[in-house]
Amino acid sequence: MLTGKNIILGVCGGIAAYKTPHLVRLFKKAGANVQVLATASALEFVSELSLATVSRRPVLRDLFELEGPGDDDKTMHITLGEWADAFVIAPATANTIARLCAGLCDDMLSVCFITLRPDKPVLIAPAMDGHMYGSPSVRRNLAALAAQGCRLLEPASGELASGQCGLGRMPEPEAIVEAVGEMLRPAPASPLNGLNVVVTAGPTREKIDGVRFLSNYSSGKMGFAVAREAARRGAVVRLVTGPVSLVTPAGVERIDVESAAEMLEAASRFFGTCDLFIGAAAVADYRPEAPVQGKIKKDDAEMELRLVRNPDILGEFSAGRRPGQISVGFALETGGGIGYAREKLERKRLDLVAFNVYDGVSTGFEVDTNALTLIDRDGNVTELPVMPKDALAGQLLDSIEQLLPSR
Ligand SMILES: Cc1cc2nc3c(=O)[nH]c(=O)nc-3n(C[C@H](O)[C@H](O)[C@H](O)COP(=O)(O)O)c2cc1C
């Protein structure tokens, strides 16, 4: 995806800057040309020599540098903005985020951000202490940058340099390279372009008490792949997801929920406006009838857990939808034929059902591959053999495109 692409990598003064030589190496390995622009603070955290060596170009920092890639007849801060196919800022500090938001222009990174051609994608990977990330000013600045078209790569959760544990880590370089590849992958002309699509993904958690829950092995990978592919085809995608540890696909609006009831509440906000609803979440069918507030104490007696039915999110969408809205579901079994999937198609009045078997090795939950049997409302059956979930998402959306009402 990145062969011959010109990438500006803006590196800021956060602790995660130590990961950027590896990030540059991955970009180079993927075939890209990389020009590093470092802030003065960045070079307190990572050596200029390392970045220059792995990128095979001098690191630019000073606004008044004279040599760099691009058209020799123009000054560098302009030529760089023209040369780039994408601008990646990783790690993006709270400080630089604020400066970009304000339109400041006093180092190479901030000037190039402004001179970048408007059709060139920008990816910002914020990385900072969890409290900083949650602060109203950082939230506000990030929202403003997103509103002007920058894509944000959500930080990962985990151990932070501050000693805290939580949200704020820069995503691993592999995830950043993948996101840039996605941004630059040419979108096929698709009937999904401009449509409103809602995808549900991941498991739900149904509380037993304050520390325990019922759930399943769903990783969310299939749903995220579908959301990513729909966004690539130009759809406006809302991804309502249960608890998963996956990077939000570029250009997708993500809504995190925990229980089936919360998933219904979040998804139903879009029932009226969406053109296509894809239920890929593994929603728990049942929940404990009366979750306990604190932790249930152990004693010698046996314990019974009474379960009640959860709402049927896809069923509710299908039942209330207006003509032209398309409803797609997944049916997962641990074996057997497609009878159950056909029954689900009928019962929930779906336009298409994707049947998959959980074999714990190459299909179903958790793994990166899957195999699907697609059954549509006209009874057509399409067998998709084992392949990466990203590729399957493409084939699934190809089939869904055939069912869309002509516009
Ligand atoms: C040890 C240390 C670690 C830091 N880590 C971060 C960080 O991860 N994220 C962040 O936004 N700021 C961090 N800062 C603060 C920035 O370095 C500071 O705001 C600086 O002005 C950023 O400059 P820049 O945005 O021009 O690179 C850290 C500071 C120190 C001293």
XYZ file of C-alpha atoms in Angstrom, residues 1-381:
381
model
C 0.000 0.000 0.000
C 2.783 2.425 0.813
C 5.157 1.771 -2.066
C 6.496 5.085 -3.358
C 4.338 7.133 -0.976
C 5.850 10.230 0.616
C 5.136 10.452 4.307
C 5.918 13.316 6.628
C 6.319 12.027 10.150
C 5.988 14.727 12.777
C 7.553 13.624 16.057
C 6.760 15.537 19.254
C 8.296 15.611 22.712
C 6.509 12.781 24.458
C 8.004 9.706 25.993
C 6.607 7.569 23.148
C 9.022 9.301 20.770
C 11.407 6.458 21.550
C 9.198 4.235 19.358
C 9.542 6.426 16.286
C 12.772 4.995 14.811
C 10.922 1.662 14.690
C 7.934 3.397 13.113
C 10.180 4.934 10.444
C 11.712 1.522 9.749
C 8.254 0.000 9.262
C 7.258 2.776 6.865
C 10.476 2.253 4.909
C 9.942 -1.502 4.873
C 6.471 -0.893 3.431
C 8.100 1.052 0.582
C 7.462 4.629 1.708
C 9.787 7.632 1.698
C 9.810 9.260 5.107
C 10.719 12.802 6.043
C 10.910 13.297 9.788
C 10.006 16.684 11.245
C 10.867 16.823 14.917
C 9.961 19.429 17.483
C 12.798 20.693 19.654
C 11.359 18.745 22.605
C 11.147 15.536 20.557
C 14.908 15.480 20.259
C 15.150 15.379 24.061
C 13.472 11.970 23.872
C 14.883 10.403 20.705
C 18.158 10.984 18.953
C 18.285 12.956 15.738
C 20.983 10.586 14.524
C 18.728 7.514 14.930
C 15.859 9.147 13.045
C 18.120 10.472 10.287
C 19.801 7.080 9.929
C 16.632 5.013 9.625
C 14.843 7.531 7.386
C 18.001 8.152 5.321
C 17.222 11.879 5.363
C 18.223 14.714 7.642
C 15.659 15.371 10.357
C 14.064 18.793 9.856
C 13.262 20.933 12.833
C 14.302 24.455 12.089
C 11.961 26.525 9.979
C 14.878 28.131 8.228
C 16.408 24.909 6.852
C 17.330 25.132 3.186
C 17.532 21.574 1.904
C 14.828 18.943 1.754
C 12.656 16.969 -0.635
C 10.431 18.593 -3.229
C 10.599 21.391 -5.788
C 13.980 23.192 -5.638
C 12.481 26.507 -6.766
C 10.266 26.904 -3.736
C 11.055 27.313 -0.071
C 11.057 24.163 1.939
C 8.044 24.782 4.192
C 5.927 24.997 1.010
C 7.547 22.181 -0.964
C 7.222 19.708 1.883
C 3.486 20.269 2.055
C 3.270 19.559 -1.676
C 5.646 16.581 -1.608
C 3.740 14.669 1.065
C 1.069 12.068 0.349
C 0.234 11.892 4.049
C 1.173 13.680 7.243
C 1.459 11.565 10.366
C 2.017 13.096 13.786
C 3.123 10.450 16.259
C 3.419 10.855 19.111
C 1.294 14.000 19.171
C 1.739 15.863 22.449
C -0.952 17.909 24.174
C 1.211 20.943 23.427
C 1.507 20.338 19.684
C -2.173 19.394 19.427
C -3.034 22.785 20.949
C -0.568 24.582 18.688
C -1.915 22.936 15.532
C -5.422 23.706 16.624
C -4.544 27.359 17.108
C -2.817 27.538 13.715
C 0.602 28.474 15.132
C 3.411 28.419 12.614
C 6.775 28.669 14.259
C 8.539 25.393 13.623
C 8.798 23.055 10.650
C 6.095 20.698 11.931
C 3.469 23.370 12.513
C 4.218 25.237 9.270
C 4.026 22.066 7.169
C 0.719 21.189 8.818
C -0.662 24.457 7.519
C 0.913 24.253 4.067
C -0.188 20.664 3.456
C -2.494 20.412 0.455
C -6.075 20.096 1.753
C -6.681 16.794 -0.039
C -3.761 15.114 1.754
C -4.746 13.014 4.759
C -3.455 13.779 8.239
C -3.235 11.156 10.958
C -2.730 12.274 14.548
C -1.720 9.744 17.192
C -2.038 11.467 20.567
C 0.059 9.966 23.361
C 0.116 11.311 26.873
C -0.754 10.633 30.469
C -4.388 9.544 30.910
C -5.357 12.675 32.894
C -3.868 14.894 30.194
C -5.752 12.961 27.492
C -9.018 13.331 29.383
C -8.588 17.028 30.109
C -11.240 19.311 28.604
C -8.686 21.341 26.645
C -7.127 18.286 24.980
C -10.592 16.856 24.216
C -11.701 20.177 22.759
C -8.564 20.589 20.629
C -8.764 17.028 19.317
C -12.432 17.475 18.463
C -11.576 20.652 16.558
C -8.802 18.925 14.595
C -11.129 16.012 13.806
C -13.760 18.482 12.631
C -11.272 19.987 10.183
C -10.681 16.544 8.687
C -7.713 15.126 10.633
C -7.998 11.468 11.480
C -7.315 10.589 15.083
C -5.773 7.326 16.095
C -7.070 6.587 19.533
C -4.353 5.927 22.109
C -4.075 2.431 23.483
C -4.659 1.421 27.096
C -1.892 0.058 29.241
C 1.021 1.040 31.424
C 1.984 4.702 31.037
C 5.314 6.410 31.655
C 3.597 8.456 34.374
C 3.254 5.258 36.402
C -0.502 5.217 35.798
C -2.324 2.518 33.920
C -4.975 3.598 31.440
C -5.686 5.265 28.137
C -2.878 7.355 26.653
C -0.206 5.073 25.178
C 0.766 5.683 21.596
C -0.585 2.779 19.508
C 2.128 0.378 18.444
C 4.007 1.430 15.263
C 2.434 -1.528 13.401
C -1.052 -0.112 14.067
C 0.039 3.332 12.878
C 1.454 1.928 9.635
C -1.763 -0.006 9.097
C -3.862 3.099 9.650
C -1.772 5.060 7.154
C -2.088 2.217 4.638
C -5.864 2.382 5.102
C -5.889 6.139 4.614
C -3.990 5.875 1.373
C -5.735 2.820 -0.064
C -7.791 4.047 -3.041
C -11.480 3.568 -2.426
C -13.375 1.632 -5.095
C -16.353 3.427 -6.612
C -19.063 2.022 -4.402
C -22.819 2.377 -4.009
C -22.092 2.599 -0.285
C -20.469 5.995 -0.846
C -22.331 8.548 1.280
C -24.696 6.033 2.899
C -25.177 5.898 6.665
C -24.019 2.554 7.980
C -24.237 1.242 11.541
C -22.106 -1.744 12.528
C -22.261 -3.450 15.905
C -19.201 -5.416 16.982
C -17.585 -7.291 19.827
C -19.079 -9.043 22.825
C -21.403 -7.606 25.449
C -20.832 -7.936 29.174
C -23.771 -8.689 31.425
C -23.118 -7.888 35.059
C -23.484 -10.581 37.722
C -22.158 -8.324 40.478
C -19.736 -5.441 40.889
C -16.734 -7.478 39.681
C -18.116 -10.326 37.544
C -19.933 -10.589 34.258
C -21.209 -13.036 31.628
C -19.688 -12.618 28.179
C -18.275 -14.531 25.204
C -15.038 -14.843 23.231
C -15.865 -12.295 20.538
C -12.835 -10.077 19.751
C -14.707 -7.632 17.513
C -12.286 -8.271 14.630
C -14.980 -9.197 12.091
C -17.177 -6.202 12.901
C -14.220 -3.819 12.891
C -13.096 -5.193 9.506
C -16.597 -4.571 8.111
C -16.678 -1.038 9.558
C -13.210 -0.286 8.151
C -14.155 -1.530 4.692
C -17.477 0.336 4.662
C -15.660 3.567 5.596
C -13.115 2.929 2.846
C -15.994 2.690 0.392
C -17.135 6.132 1.436
C -19.913 5.255 3.883
C -20.531 7.309 7.019
C -19.910 4.578 9.572
C -20.957 4.386 13.219
C -19.392 1.460 15.020
C -21.162 0.501 18.239
C -18.822 -1.847 20.014
C -18.676 -3.885 23.167
C -15.391 -4.096 25.121
C -12.574 -4.967 22.699
C -8.917 -3.992 22.407
C -8.851 -2.889 18.774
C -7.783 0.327 17.097
C -10.689 2.367 15.734
C -10.644 2.153 11.923
C -9.777 5.432 10.224
C -12.768 7.641 9.521
C -15.171 5.620 11.687
C -17.182 7.070 14.573
C -16.857 4.646 17.475
C -19.318 4.329 20.334
C -18.202 2.116 23.212
C -20.797 0.257 25.221
C -20.766 -2.625 27.657
C -24.089 -4.435 27.960
C -26.721 -5.469 25.414
C -29.088 -2.851 26.847
C -26.460 -0.138 26.300
C -25.765 -1.424 22.796
C -29.459 -1.223 21.938
C -29.680 2.270 23.382
C -26.635 3.483 21.372
C -27.568 1.727 18.128
C -31.222 2.732 18.249
C -30.219 6.401 18.047
C -29.352 5.670 14.391
C -32.249 3.324 13.566
C -34.213 6.085 11.869
C -31.370 7.525 9.806
C -29.195 4.582 8.798
C -29.371 3.049 5.329
C -27.675 -0.177 6.336
C -27.496 -1.923 9.707
C -24.951 -4.708 10.130
C -25.258 -6.633 13.387
C -21.845 -8.277 13.800
C -21.769 -8.053 17.605
C -22.015 -11.223 19.658
C -24.780 -9.861 21.865
C -25.428 -11.962 24.956
C -28.881 -13.532 24.642
C -29.384 -13.515 28.399
C -28.393 -11.381 31.379
C -28.571 -11.964 35.118
C -32.020 -10.949 36.308
C -30.812 -9.055 39.355
C -27.135 -8.006 39.264
C -25.756 -7.389 42.747
C -24.216 -3.983 43.565
C -21.028 -5.056 45.376
C -19.123 -8.341 45.198
C -21.097 -11.495 45.997
C -19.435 -13.182 48.955
C -18.527 -16.855 48.776
C -20.202 -19.280 51.184
C -20.664 -23.038 51.318
C -24.050 -23.083 49.610
C -24.585 -23.692 45.889
C -25.629 -20.646 43.955
C -28.259 -20.212 41.300
C -28.129 -17.469 38.743
C -31.439 -16.593 37.155
C -31.131 -15.220 33.636
C -33.604 -13.179 31.644
C -33.727 -12.490 27.910
C -31.773 -9.554 26.538
C -33.225 -7.260 23.889
C -32.839 -8.439 20.289
C -31.086 -5.423 18.734
C -31.106 -6.585 15.129
C -34.675 -7.880 15.490
C -35.845 -4.501 16.793
C -34.176 -2.657 13.926
C -35.652 -5.008 11.335
C -39.130 -4.894 12.816
C -39.323 -1.100 12.785
C -37.395 -0.270 9.651
C -38.756 1.729 6.782
C -38.670 0.471 3.189
C -35.192 0.629 1.674
C -33.283 0.210 4.938
C -31.092 -2.880 4.713
C -30.622 -5.248 7.640
C -27.743 -7.732 7.826
C -26.959 -10.170 10.611
C -24.363 -12.742 11.571
C -25.200 -16.223 12.807
C -22.495 -18.134 14.652
C -22.679 -21.800 15.514
C -20.214 -24.352 16.800
C -21.109 -26.759 14.019
C -23.991 -27.978 11.930
C -25.546 -26.728 8.754
C -27.062 -23.475 7.654
C -30.581 -24.313 8.837
C -30.259 -22.085 11.894
C -28.986 -19.197 9.767
C -31.922 -19.537 7.361
C -34.303 -19.562 10.295
C -32.642 -16.397 11.685
C -32.943 -14.702 8.281
C -36.696 -15.402 8.258
C -37.402 -14.722 11.924
C -35.585 -11.377 11.979
C -36.692 -10.430 8.475
C -33.085 -9.823 7.391
C -31.879 -9.015 3.891
C -28.780 -11.117 4.380
C -27.309 -13.376 7.015
C -23.636 -14.336 7.275
C -23.296 -17.777 8.810
C -20.012 -18.752 10.420
C -18.776 -21.649 12.488
C -16.572 -21.207 15.562
C -13.877 -23.861 15.246
C -11.398 -22.182 17.600
C -8.606 -22.470 14.994
C -9.261 -20.504 11.812
C -12.890 -19.420 11.958
C -15.221 -17.618 14.327
C -14.232 -15.660 17.441
C -10.789 -14.207 18.196
C -8.812 -15.390 15.158
C -7.812 -13.148 12.215
C -9.451 -15.399 9.620
C -12.978 -16.631 9.075
C -15.204 -18.375 6.546
C -18.743 -17.224 5.803
C -21.811 -18.607 4.114
C -23.943 -15.715 2.910
C -27.657 -16.305 2.483
C -29.708 -13.463 1.082
C -33.432 -12.702 1.159
C -33.881 -14.267 -2.298
C -32.351 -17.544 -1.126
C -29.020 -17.090 -2.924
C -26.192 -18.842 -1.099
